[in-house]
């Protein structure tokens, strides 16, 4: 693979190869043919290939145009002696026509501004998706997958009821059945997961849907919701729904491992 290829293209290529590998295994009924001659060796090769691809994909994600990493690398270079050890190598950050040795945080901002000059629409979108992907936890990826078909899930906030019956202090936000539906490993962290996904713009909240009343009743028996209810004298439940946003749908379409 050429080093001149943009990192985003490399990342897309590795993801595509991983998807093709998984697709081949599914199409050939890989799990059901292990006893055939030579299949055990083929399985080892596939697993080894998958590990290599995932390892490389993880490395690419860790390094994808990280401006702070680039700035720290530049700062480190400033203090390295040249070949004869007499003086440090000059390392600079170029921003438009300004040339200066900057602190890592300022240099990182300069890197981002430099990117904004050279990026086209597709490259900018790819960069955005890569940065979002780096921030997701496995459980959050599961939740996004469950929401990817556009289906709404019930969501509940728990607040302390005021003397006038209104919602006062909130003790829990964004509890939802989508966590258990998606099989997350930490069900008690679902409110936090959804709060982060909302903050990233991948998920949105909407009004209560009466057709989901049964699911709301189930949600109110959730341990996290019950604990929040016990923490106030009188609880008020604010019912809403959670669904994937426009950005979330576009992001999922670009990253969906089952596509391609």
Tab-separated table of C-alpha atoms in Angstrom:
chain	number	residue	atom	x	y	z
A	1	UNK	CA	0.000	0.000	0.000
A	2	UNK	CA	1.432	3.399	-0.974
A	3	UNK	CA	2.376	5.818	1.796
A	4	UNK	CA	1.154	8.661	-0.417
A	5	UNK	CA	-2.440	7.543	-0.193
A	6	UNK	CA	-4.541	9.705	2.211
A	7	UNK	CA	-5.081	8.095	5.594
A	8	UNK	CA	-8.838	8.186	5.088
A	9	UNK	CA	-8.599	6.157	1.875
A	10	UNK	CA	-6.423	3.577	3.628
A	11	UNK	CA	-8.955	3.384	6.459
A	12	UNK	CA	-11.839	2.885	4.048
A	13	UNK	CA	-9.880	0.223	2.162
A	14	UNK	CA	-9.114	-1.734	5.335
A	15	UNK	CA	-12.729	-1.533	6.488
A	16	UNK	CA	-13.913	-2.747	3.059
A	17	UNK	CA	-11.489	-5.670	3.129
A	18	UNK	CA	-12.635	-6.640	6.625
A	19	UNK	CA	-16.266	-6.484	5.484
A	20	UNK	CA	-15.538	-8.606	2.425
A	21	UNK	CA	-13.779	-11.163	4.608
A	22	UNK	CA	-16.751	-11.411	6.959
A	23	UNK	CA	-19.150	-11.528	4.011
A	24	UNK	CA	-17.254	-14.421	2.449
A	25	UNK	CA	-17.458	-16.399	5.671
A	26	UNK	CA	-21.199	-15.797	5.915
A	27	UNK	CA	-21.937	-16.646	2.272
A	28	UNK	CA	-20.000	-19.925	2.384
A	29	UNK	CA	-21.548	-21.106	5.643
A	30	UNK	CA	-18.136	-21.064	7.239
A	31	UNK	CA	-19.313	-22.191	10.672
A	32	UNK	CA	-21.034	-25.256	9.233
A	33	UNK	CA	-18.156	-26.579	7.150
A	34	UNK	CA	-15.380	-26.787	9.710
A	35	UNK	CA	-15.140	-30.585	9.391
A	36	UNK	CA	-14.401	-30.513	5.679
A	37	UNK	CA	-10.787	-31.276	4.644
A	38	UNK	CA	-8.579	-28.195	4.840
A	39	UNK	CA	-11.236	-25.983	6.417
A	40	UNK	CA	-9.448	-25.819	9.774
A	41	UNK	CA	-6.404	-24.331	8.051
A	42	UNK	CA	-8.616	-21.941	6.103
A	43	UNK	CA	-10.284	-20.859	9.338
A	44	UNK	CA	-6.911	-20.079	10.888
A	45	UNK	CA	-5.966	-18.024	7.847
A	46	UNK	CA	-9.230	-16.084	7.952
A	47	UNK	CA	-8.901	-15.403	11.684
A	48	UNK	CA	-5.315	-14.317	11.269
A	49	UNK	CA	-6.336	-12.023	8.425
A	50	UNK	CA	-9.168	-10.575	10.476
A	51	UNK	CA	-6.816	-9.903	13.398
A	52	UNK	CA	-4.323	-8.173	11.130
A	53	UNK	CA	-7.033	-6.067	9.501
A	54	UNK	CA	-8.622	-5.092	12.810
A	55	UNK	CA	-5.229	-4.313	14.316
A	56	UNK	CA	-4.352	-2.094	11.376
A	57	UNK	CA	-7.795	-0.477	11.414
A	58	UNK	CA	-7.408	0.280	15.125
A	59	UNK	CA	-3.980	1.771	14.508
A	60	UNK	CA	-5.345	3.913	11.696
A	61	UNK	CA	-8.164	5.172	13.892
A	62	UNK	CA	-5.725	5.958	16.691
A	63	UNK	CA	-3.556	7.994	14.351
A	64	UNK	CA	-6.113	9.534	12.011
A	65	UNK	CA	-5.073	13.143	11.635
A	66	UNK	CA	-4.875	13.709	15.386
A	67	UNK	CA	-3.833	17.378	15.552
A	68	UNK	CA	-2.637	17.188	19.148
A	69	UNK	CA	-0.528	14.116	18.391
A	70	UNK	CA	0.977	15.947	15.417
A	71	UNK	CA	1.664	18.986	17.589
A	72	UNK	CA	3.392	16.944	20.277
A	73	UNK	CA	5.491	15.231	17.619
A	74	UNK	CA	6.505	18.620	16.284
A	75	UNK	CA	7.285	19.896	19.777
A	76	UNK	CA	9.442	16.846	20.420
A	77	UNK	CA	11.294	17.445	17.160
A	78	UNK	CA	12.112	20.982	18.297
A	79	UNK	CA	14.251	19.587	21.082
A	80	UNK	CA	16.062	16.901	19.078
A	81	UNK	CA	19.709	17.697	18.228
A	82	UNK	CA	20.765	17.667	14.610
A	83	UNK	CA	23.152	15.066	13.207
A	84	UNK	CA	26.253	16.708	14.751
A	85	UNK	CA	24.488	17.354	18.064
A	86	UNK	CA	25.277	21.062	18.032
A	87	UNK	CA	21.787	22.541	17.877
A	88	UNK	CA	18.139	21.465	17.969
A	89	UNK	CA	16.296	20.704	14.763
A	90	UNK	CA	13.892	23.499	13.882
A	91	UNK	CA	10.276	22.298	13.845
A	92	UNK	CA	7.581	24.702	12.741
A	93	UNK	CA	3.860	24.825	12.191
A	94	UNK	CA	2.684	26.591	9.064
A	95	UNK	CA	-0.710	28.290	9.166
A	96	UNK	CA	-1.577	30.060	5.925
A	97	UNK	CA	1.461	32.381	5.679
A	98	UNK	CA	2.356	32.427	9.398
A	99	UNK	CA	5.362	30.439	10.577
A	100	UNK	CA	5.982	29.976	14.286
A	101	UNK	CA	7.024	27.548	16.968
A	102	UNK	CA	3.888	26.999	19.035
A	103	UNK	CA	2.750	25.287	22.207
A	104	UNK	CA	1.073	21.908	21.531
A	105	UNK	CA	-2.484	23.196	22.046
A	106	UNK	CA	-1.952	26.189	19.764
A	107	UNK	CA	-0.133	24.009	17.260
A	108	UNK	CA	-3.030	21.551	17.285
A	109	UNK	CA	-5.442	24.366	16.441
A	110	UNK	CA	-3.095	25.434	13.661
A	111	UNK	CA	-3.169	21.868	12.312
A	112	UNK	CA	-6.974	21.900	12.245
A	113	UNK	CA	-7.062	25.263	10.498
A	114	UNK	CA	-4.552	23.991	7.957
A	115	UNK	CA	-6.803	20.993	7.316
A	116	UNK	CA	-9.789	23.300	6.792
A	117	UNK	CA	-7.954	24.933	3.892
A	118	UNK	CA	-7.049	21.741	2.048
A	119	UNK	CA	-10.082	19.538	2.725
A	120	UNK	CA	-12.778	19.004	0.146
A	121	UNK	CA	-16.337	18.044	1.040
A	122	UNK	CA	-15.798	14.277	1.011
A	123	UNK	CA	-12.497	14.423	2.886
A	124	UNK	CA	-14.026	16.686	5.534
A	125	UNK	CA	-16.953	14.297	5.976
A	126	UNK	CA	-14.594	11.310	6.264
A	127	UNK	CA	-12.525	13.153	8.864
A	128	UNK	CA	-15.658	13.984	10.881
A	129	UNK	CA	-16.860	10.374	10.849
A	130	UNK	CA	-13.427	9.056	11.836
A	131	UNK	CA	-13.243	11.443	14.796
A	132	UNK	CA	-16.764	10.434	15.911
A	133	UNK	CA	-15.944	6.745	15.558
A	134	UNK	CA	-12.881	7.131	17.775
A	135	UNK	CA	-15.080	8.493	20.579
A	136	UNK	CA	-17.649	5.684	20.687
A	137	UNK	CA	-17.614	2.875	23.220
A	138	UNK	CA	-18.647	-0.656	22.140
A	139	UNK	CA	-21.950	-0.310	24.024
A	140	UNK	CA	-22.677	2.985	22.279
A	141	UNK	CA	-22.021	1.326	18.929
A	142	UNK	CA	-24.592	-1.331	19.856
A	143	UNK	CA	-27.150	1.326	20.731
A	144	UNK	CA	-26.549	3.147	17.459
A	145	UNK	CA	-26.948	-0.135	15.599
A	146	UNK	CA	-30.304	-0.749	17.306
A	147	UNK	CA	-31.487	2.735	16.354
A	148	UNK	CA	-30.120	2.576	12.804
A	149	UNK	CA	-33.385	1.413	11.215
A	150	UNK	CA	-35.127	4.571	12.434
A	151	UNK	CA	-37.282	2.914	15.084
A	152	UNK	CA	-38.033	5.063	18.166
A	153	UNK	CA	-37.441	3.760	21.679
A	154	UNK	CA	-39.010	5.069	24.882
A	155	UNK	CA	-36.961	7.408	27.041
A	156	UNK	CA	-37.666	8.698	30.538
A	157	UNK	CA	-36.279	11.515	32.669
A	158	UNK	CA	-36.859	11.431	36.426
A	159	UNK	CA	-37.338	14.727	38.222
A	160	UNK	CA	-38.462	15.863	41.657
A	161	UNK	CA	-42.076	16.952	41.508
A	162	UNK	CA	-42.670	20.521	42.716
A	163	UNK	CA	-45.614	21.637	44.829
A	164	UNK	CA	-47.349	22.748	41.620
A	165	UNK	CA	-46.835	19.364	39.996
A	166	UNK	CA	-44.136	20.532	37.591
A	167	UNK	CA	-40.707	18.977	37.078
A	168	UNK	CA	-38.104	20.444	39.405
A	169	UNK	CA	-34.618	19.070	39.941
A	170	UNK	CA	-33.758	16.256	37.523
A	171	UNK	CA	-32.040	13.246	39.066
A	172	UNK	CA	-31.909	11.073	35.948
A	173	UNK	CA	-31.976	11.829	32.234
A	174	UNK	CA	-32.261	9.648	29.155
A	175	UNK	CA	-33.061	6.272	30.673
A	176	UNK	CA	-34.262	4.010	27.851
A	177	UNK	CA	-35.125	0.447	26.878
A	178	UNK	CA	-32.803	0.689	23.877
A	179	UNK	CA	-29.913	-0.459	26.060
A	180	UNK	CA	-31.374	-3.872	26.869
A	181	UNK	CA	-32.790	-4.181	23.360
A	182	UNK	CA	-29.306	-3.755	21.919
A	183	UNK	CA	-27.648	-6.050	24.470
A	184	UNK	CA	-25.225	-3.586	26.051
A	185	UNK	CA	-22.731	-4.877	28.613
A	186	UNK	CA	-23.445	-2.094	31.126
A	187	UNK	CA	-27.221	-1.486	31.246
A	188	UNK	CA	-26.866	0.952	34.150
A	189	UNK	CA	-24.759	3.228	31.933
A	190	UNK	CA	-27.402	3.602	29.208
A	191	UNK	CA	-28.467	7.113	30.356
A	192	UNK	CA	-24.852	8.243	30.077
A	193	UNK	CA	-24.401	6.523	26.735
A	194	UNK	CA	-27.462	8.252	25.297
A	195	UNK	CA	-26.381	11.610	26.717
A	196	UNK	CA	-23.035	11.225	24.914
A	197	UNK	CA	-24.679	10.102	21.665
A	198	UNK	CA	-27.018	13.092	21.832
A	199	UNK	CA	-24.031	15.351	22.465
A	200	UNK	CA	-22.289	13.929	19.389
A	201	UNK	CA	-25.393	14.694	17.326
A	202	UNK	CA	-25.997	11.027	16.450
A	203	UNK	CA	-29.215	10.636	18.436
A	204	UNK	CA	-32.211	12.915	19.051
A	205	UNK	CA	-35.059	13.098	21.577
A	206	UNK	CA	-38.657	13.568	20.559
A	207	UNK	CA	-42.133	13.654	22.074
A	208	UNK	CA	-43.780	10.752	23.871
A	209	UNK	CA	-45.356	8.149	21.565
A	210	UNK	CA	-48.577	6.710	23.072
A	211	UNK	CA	-48.211	3.535	20.993
A	212	UNK	CA	-45.147	2.675	23.104
A	213	UNK	CA	-47.054	2.788	26.387
A	214	UNK	CA	-46.268	-0.838	27.248
A	215	UNK	CA	-42.561	-0.178	26.750
A	216	UNK	CA	-42.798	2.919	28.959
A	217	UNK	CA	-44.314	0.771	31.727
A	218	UNK	CA	-41.448	-1.702	31.381
A	219	UNK	CA	-38.932	1.151	31.487
A	220	UNK	CA	-40.402	2.490	34.733
A	221	UNK	CA	-39.549	-0.846	36.394
A	222	UNK	CA	-35.902	-0.554	35.321
A	223	UNK	CA	-33.513	-0.661	38.277
A	224	UNK	CA	-31.788	2.594	37.319
A	225	UNK	CA	-35.130	4.380	37.058
A	226	UNK	CA	-36.358	2.916	40.340
A	227	UNK	CA	-33.202	4.044	42.149
A	228	UNK	CA	-33.654	7.572	40.795
A	229	UNK	CA	-37.296	7.527	41.878
A	230	UNK	CA	-36.298	6.573	45.420
A	231	UNK	CA	-33.847	9.464	45.635
A	232	UNK	CA	-36.611	12.094	45.637
A	233	UNK	CA	-39.683	12.595	47.815
A	234	UNK	CA	-42.094	12.774	44.920
A	235	UNK	CA	-41.020	11.727	41.450
A	236	UNK	CA	-42.219	13.107	38.144
A	237	UNK	CA	-41.531	11.132	34.984
A	238	UNK	CA	-40.969	12.990	31.745
A	239	UNK	CA	-41.603	10.576	28.893
A	240	UNK	CA	-39.980	11.021	25.513
A	241	UNK	CA	-38.624	8.931	22.665
A	242	UNK	CA	-35.106	8.514	21.358
A	243	UNK	CA	-34.252	7.924	17.705
A	244	UNK	CA	-31.318	8.223	15.354
A	245	UNK	CA	-30.633	11.705	13.972
A	246	UNK	CA	-29.949	12.704	10.372
A	247	UNK	CA	-26.226	12.860	11.116
A	248	UNK	CA	-26.452	9.527	12.923
A	249	UNK	CA	-28.116	7.894	9.915
A	250	UNK	CA	-25.466	9.280	7.554
A	251	UNK	CA	-22.696	8.197	9.913
A	252	UNK	CA	-24.136	4.690	10.219
A	253	UNK	CA	-24.532	4.357	6.460
A	254	UNK	CA	-20.835	5.202	6.059
A	255	UNK	CA	-19.671	2.871	8.863
A	256	UNK	CA	-22.208	0.019	8.775
A	257	UNK	CA	-20.064	-3.152	8.920
A	258	UNK	CA	-22.811	-5.267	7.318
A	259	UNK	CA	-22.886	-3.149	4.154
A	260	UNK	CA	-20.535	-3.354	1.211
